[in-house]
Amino acid sequence: MTTTDDPYAATVPWRETGLLSGLTSADVHVARRLGAIGGEDDERVLLAAALAVQALRSGSVCVVLDGTPGGDDVVRRSPLVADGPDGPADRPLRWVDGRLYLDRYWRDEQTVRSAMHERLARPAPADPVALSAAIDRLYPSASDEAQREALRTAATSYLTVLTGGPGTGKTTTVARLVAALQAAAGPGLRVALAAPTGKAAARLQESVNTEVAALDGVGPLQATTIHRLLGRPPGTTTRFRHDRLRRLPHDVVVVDESSMVSLSLMARLVEALRPTARLVLVGDPDQLASVEAGAVLGDLVAALPRGVVRLTRAHRYGASLAALAEAIRHGDADTTLALLRSGDEHRSLVEPAADRLSPSDLVGLRADIEASGAALVDAARANDAPAALRALGTHRLLVAHREGPFGLAHWAATAEAWIGSGAGAWPVGRPLLVTENDRASGLYNGDTGVVISDGLGGVVVAFGEPENPRLVRPHRLPAVQPVHAMTVHRGQGSQFDRVTLLLPPATSPLLTRELLYTAVTRAREKVRVIGTEDAVRAAVERPVRRASGLREPR
């Protein structure tokens, strides 16, 4: 059954008049099913329930019901709704401080809130002399005070939130943090490194171990996904092997790319930690959040009274891109536009006359795509995997949408037409994106590679870093697709020398501050934004608003 065949799909409008008109069938269907089970037929309550379901699909944990027809009392008295934090535990919905939740998400929120505050309420044991010596050895310069503070916090607290923009040294700090903890807490420290995706976990392990290799007394570390760390038994998609009854054995758990962790997954993780285990959350709260409900890292950074350390000195890119990223992060549209229009060689703005692009608007983009494509093909034909992988990272076109005139499908096809497609099922020089995890080949959803000649008349696909490429035969690949362009969400965590961001019209709901910031900070050397002034202003001035109670005082 396709999406359009499903009468309850999220894209199908509800064909009914009254309070529920204007919502989608998916939301209304869930609300009506809840009403039928709980004996509730008041459309004001069903509307509130449908809005709560709709909020989850848009990333919020709850819905704020200010101005709901009928007022608060009708909803709070409903047999579907538990009124307040002490209300009945057998209701599907819960009302707390003007916010309506599906009850399971309220419980997840309380699990995370309680765990974080409990961890901050008691100090972790650490040998002060050994800790001070380790910090001085690992970060002897006074200019690294933020990193020194991160090590102190991780050693003396059961919760550390390490934030900072791309290239600010978070991964380097994690490696030295582990070394400091081993010095302060004693030998035999059991450390787990985890990330929300396989690609992020592989990148974390490689980066940390590169740094660890230069440190005394710290052996190689393994990283895994959070799901694999918790262990999912066969036959279930909601339960994990490790939970509040079967805790993880680790003394330290470090979670990278924490901005991508949903509320539910974070709740399962903190439930599974031993009370004496240190938790270190690493990430950038200004980037795009999880595709599922919740913006846990951003909420914690805003709400926690202590335990948050922010790194601010960028090493990945220079002052020009750093200034642009900061202007976007602070919501300053005037400064963002001025910087993009300044003529600086590291940042530029191509402004179409309207929301339709002309050939002249695409000259620079086409030149970059053709140049990187030619370099890919030349290296691939020469069986030069390192050069091919370097060419793969020289330029990337990022878009916000998947479909439509500003979407991925259209621009991926356009880019391939500019480059030209080689012959055969596996054209030499074609860039590829892995779209599913595959433990057998060691490839993960989001990994990118390039088809190259094997020098013997066949082809292989090169993945990984140029210094250490991995070659995989096409028949051993998991699902892949050409990657002449990608969405900003897909590009999160990646780096490229140059980035071109194609903005949709200002009216696009996907156009947000977090999307623009994430795209800009993918670039090491230069970023080109193609879009109108209205689109840039809309992005900078429209931060993502995900409703939750996690930021609220206890």
PDB file of C-alpha atoms in Angstrom, residues 160-259:
ATOM      1  CA  THR A 160      28.752  16.492  32.121  1.00  0.00           C
ATOM      2  CA  VAL A 161      27.309  18.224  29.063  1.00  0.00           C
ATOM      3  CA  LEU A 162      30.097  19.192  26.668  1.00  0.00           C
ATOM      4  CA  THR A 163      28.893  21.515  23.913  1.00  0.00           C
ATOM      5  CA  GLY A 164      30.416  23.587  21.163  1.00  0.00           C
ATOM      6  CA  GLY A 165      30.244  24.207  17.465  1.00  0.00           C
ATOM      7  CA  PRO A 166      31.890  22.009  14.827  1.00  0.00           C
ATOM      8  CA  GLY A 167      35.662  21.943  15.027  1.00  0.00           C
ATOM      9  CA  THR A 168      35.906  23.272  18.589  1.00  0.00           C
ATOM     10  CA  GLY A 169      37.769  20.188  19.810  1.00  0.00           C
ATOM     11  CA  LYS A 170      34.971  18.209  21.466  1.00  0.00           C
ATOM     12  CA  THR A 171      36.314  14.819  20.364  1.00  0.00           C
ATOM     13  CA  THR A 172      39.865  15.684  21.414  1.00  0.00           C
ATOM     14  CA  THR A 173      38.512  16.761  24.790  1.00  0.00           C
ATOM     15  CA  VAL A 174      36.632  13.457  25.124  1.00  0.00           C
ATOM     16  CA  ALA A 175      39.845  11.458  24.639  1.00  0.00           C
ATOM     17  CA  ARG A 176      41.734  13.512  27.219  1.00  0.00           C
ATOM     18  CA  LEU A 177      38.711  13.421  29.514  1.00  0.00           C
ATOM     19  CA  VAL A 178      38.909   9.629  29.575  1.00  0.00           C
ATOM     20  CA  ALA A 179      42.612   9.857  30.416  1.00  0.00           C
ATOM     21  CA  ALA A 180      41.889  12.290  33.271  1.00  0.00           C
ATOM     22  CA  LEU A 181      39.128  10.050  34.641  1.00  0.00           C
ATOM     23  CA  GLN A 182      41.448   7.059  34.643  1.00  0.00           C
ATOM     24  CA  ALA A 183      43.975   9.103  36.604  1.00  0.00           C
ATOM     25  CA  ALA A 184      41.388  10.455  39.068  1.00  0.00           C
ATOM     26  CA  ALA A 185      39.181   7.380  39.516  1.00  0.00           C
ATOM     27  CA  GLY A 186      41.830   4.662  39.409  1.00  0.00           C
ATOM     28  CA  PRO A 187      42.634   1.793  37.037  1.00  0.00           C
ATOM     29  CA  GLY A 188      40.131  -0.578  35.500  1.00  0.00           C
ATOM     30  CA  LEU A 189      37.724   2.149  34.411  1.00  0.00           C
ATOM     31  CA  ARG A 190      35.066   0.686  32.100  1.00  0.00           C
ATOM     32  CA  VAL A 191      34.317   3.221  29.361  1.00  0.00           C
ATOM     33  CA  ALA A 192      31.599   3.074  26.691  1.00  0.00           C
ATOM     34  CA  LEU A 193      31.563   5.377  23.670  1.00  0.00           C
ATOM     35  CA  ALA A 194      28.209   5.653  21.900  1.00  0.00           C
ATOM     36  CA  ALA A 195      26.418   7.704  19.263  1.00  0.00           C
ATOM     37  CA  PRO A 196      22.899   7.712  17.799  1.00  0.00           C
ATOM     38  CA  THR A 197      23.954   6.328  14.377  1.00  0.00           C
ATOM     39  CA  GLY A 198      26.448   3.797  13.124  1.00  0.00           C
ATOM     40  CA  LYS A 199      28.205   6.410  11.032  1.00  0.00           C
ATOM     41  CA  ALA A 200      28.594   8.746  14.014  1.00  0.00           C
ATOM     42  CA  ALA A 201      29.840   5.873  16.189  1.00  0.00           C
ATOM     43  CA  ALA A 202      32.478   4.865  13.628  1.00  0.00           C
ATOM     44  CA  ARG A 203      33.645   8.469  13.289  1.00  0.00           C
ATOM     45  CA  LEU A 204      33.767   8.867  17.096  1.00  0.00           C
ATOM     46  CA  GLN A 205      35.847   5.715  17.542  1.00  0.00           C
ATOM     47  CA  GLU A 206      38.314   6.714  14.842  1.00  0.00           C
ATOM     48  CA  SER A 207      38.707  10.282  16.104  1.00  0.00           C
ATOM     49  CA  VAL A 208      39.054   9.354  19.774  1.00  0.00           C
ATOM     50  CA  ASN A 209      41.532   6.557  19.120  1.00  0.00           C
ATOM     51  CA  THR A 210      43.663   8.836  16.949  1.00  0.00           C
ATOM     52  CA  GLU A 211      43.986  11.131  19.955  1.00  0.00           C
ATOM     53  CA  VAL A 212      44.272   8.307  22.483  1.00  0.00           C
ATOM     54  CA  ALA A 213      47.259   6.861  20.614  1.00  0.00           C
ATOM     55  CA  ALA A 214      49.313   9.867  21.713  1.00  0.00           C
ATOM     56  CA  LEU A 215      48.329   9.542  25.397  1.00  0.00           C
ATOM     57  CA  ASP A 216      50.015   7.377  27.999  1.00  0.00           C
ATOM     58  CA  GLY A 217      47.973   4.801  29.864  1.00  0.00           C
ATOM     59  CA  VAL A 218      44.858   4.848  27.679  1.00  0.00           C
ATOM     60  CA  GLY A 219      44.177   1.865  25.465  1.00  0.00           C
ATOM     61  CA  PRO A 220      42.053   1.793  22.292  1.00  0.00           C
ATOM     62  CA  LEU A 221      38.336   2.393  22.833  1.00  0.00           C
ATOM     63  CA  GLN A 222      35.364   0.891  21.030  1.00  0.00           C
ATOM     64  CA  ALA A 223      32.317   2.929  20.014  1.00  0.00           C
ATOM     65  CA  THR A 224      28.863   1.635  19.176  1.00  0.00           C
ATOM     66  CA  THR A 225      25.347   2.897  18.600  1.00  0.00           C
ATOM     67  CA  ILE A 226      23.172   3.629  21.620  1.00  0.00           C
ATOM     68  CA  HIS A 227      20.746   0.940  20.475  1.00  0.00           C
ATOM     69  CA  ARG A 228      23.503  -1.662  20.299  1.00  0.00           C
ATOM     70  CA  LEU A 229      24.933  -0.531  23.647  1.00  0.00           C
ATOM     71  CA  LEU A 230      21.554  -1.069  25.308  1.00  0.00           C
ATOM     72  CA  GLY A 231      20.995  -4.317  23.420  1.00  0.00           C
ATOM     73  CA  ARG A 232      17.737  -5.011  21.645  1.00  0.00           C
ATOM     74  CA  PRO A 233      16.423  -8.597  22.041  1.00  0.00           C
ATOM     75  CA  PRO A 234      15.007 -10.277  18.916  1.00  0.00           C
ATOM     76  CA  GLY A 235      11.329  -9.686  18.255  1.00  0.00           C
ATOM     77  CA  THR A 236      10.981  -6.275  19.917  1.00  0.00           C
ATOM     78  CA  THR A 237      11.393  -2.704  18.726  1.00  0.00           C
ATOM     79  CA  THR A 238      10.611  -0.922  22.008  1.00  0.00           C
ATOM     80  CA  ARG A 239      12.489  -2.808  24.749  1.00  0.00           C
ATOM     81  CA  PHE A 240      16.183  -3.196  25.484  1.00  0.00           C
ATOM     82  CA  ARG A 241      18.233  -5.839  27.255  1.00  0.00           C
ATOM     83  CA  HIS A 242      19.690  -3.236  29.610  1.00  0.00           C
ATOM     84  CA  ASP A 243      17.132  -1.273  31.628  1.00  0.00           C
ATOM     85  CA  ARG A 244      16.482  -0.212  35.234  1.00  0.00           C
ATOM     86  CA  LEU A 245      16.610  -3.855  36.333  1.00  0.00           C
ATOM     87  CA  ARG A 246      19.660  -4.912  34.266  1.00  0.00           C
ATOM     88  CA  ARG A 247      22.042  -1.979  34.329  1.00  0.00           C
ATOM     89  CA  LEU A 248      24.943  -1.325  31.999  1.00  0.00           C
ATOM     90  CA  PRO A 249      28.256  -2.372  33.562  1.00  0.00           C
ATOM     91  CA  HIS A 250      30.184   0.750  32.543  1.00  0.00           C
ATOM     92  CA  ASP A 251      31.711   3.366  34.830  1.00  0.00           C
ATOM     93  CA  VAL A 252      31.658   6.075  32.132  1.00  0.00           C
ATOM     94  CA  VAL A 253      29.315   6.440  29.169  1.00  0.00           C
ATOM     95  CA  VAL A 254      30.134   9.097  26.563  1.00  0.00           C
ATOM     96  CA  VAL A 255      27.430   9.926  23.992  1.00  0.00           C
ATOM     97  CA  ASP A 256      28.521  11.921  20.952  1.00  0.00           C
ATOM     98  CA  GLU A 257      26.143  13.802  18.598  1.00  0.00           C
ATOM     99  CA  SER A 258      23.703  14.072  21.509  1.00  0.00           C
ATOM    100  CA  SER A 259      21.608  16.659  19.682  1.00  0.00           C
TER     101      SER A 259
END
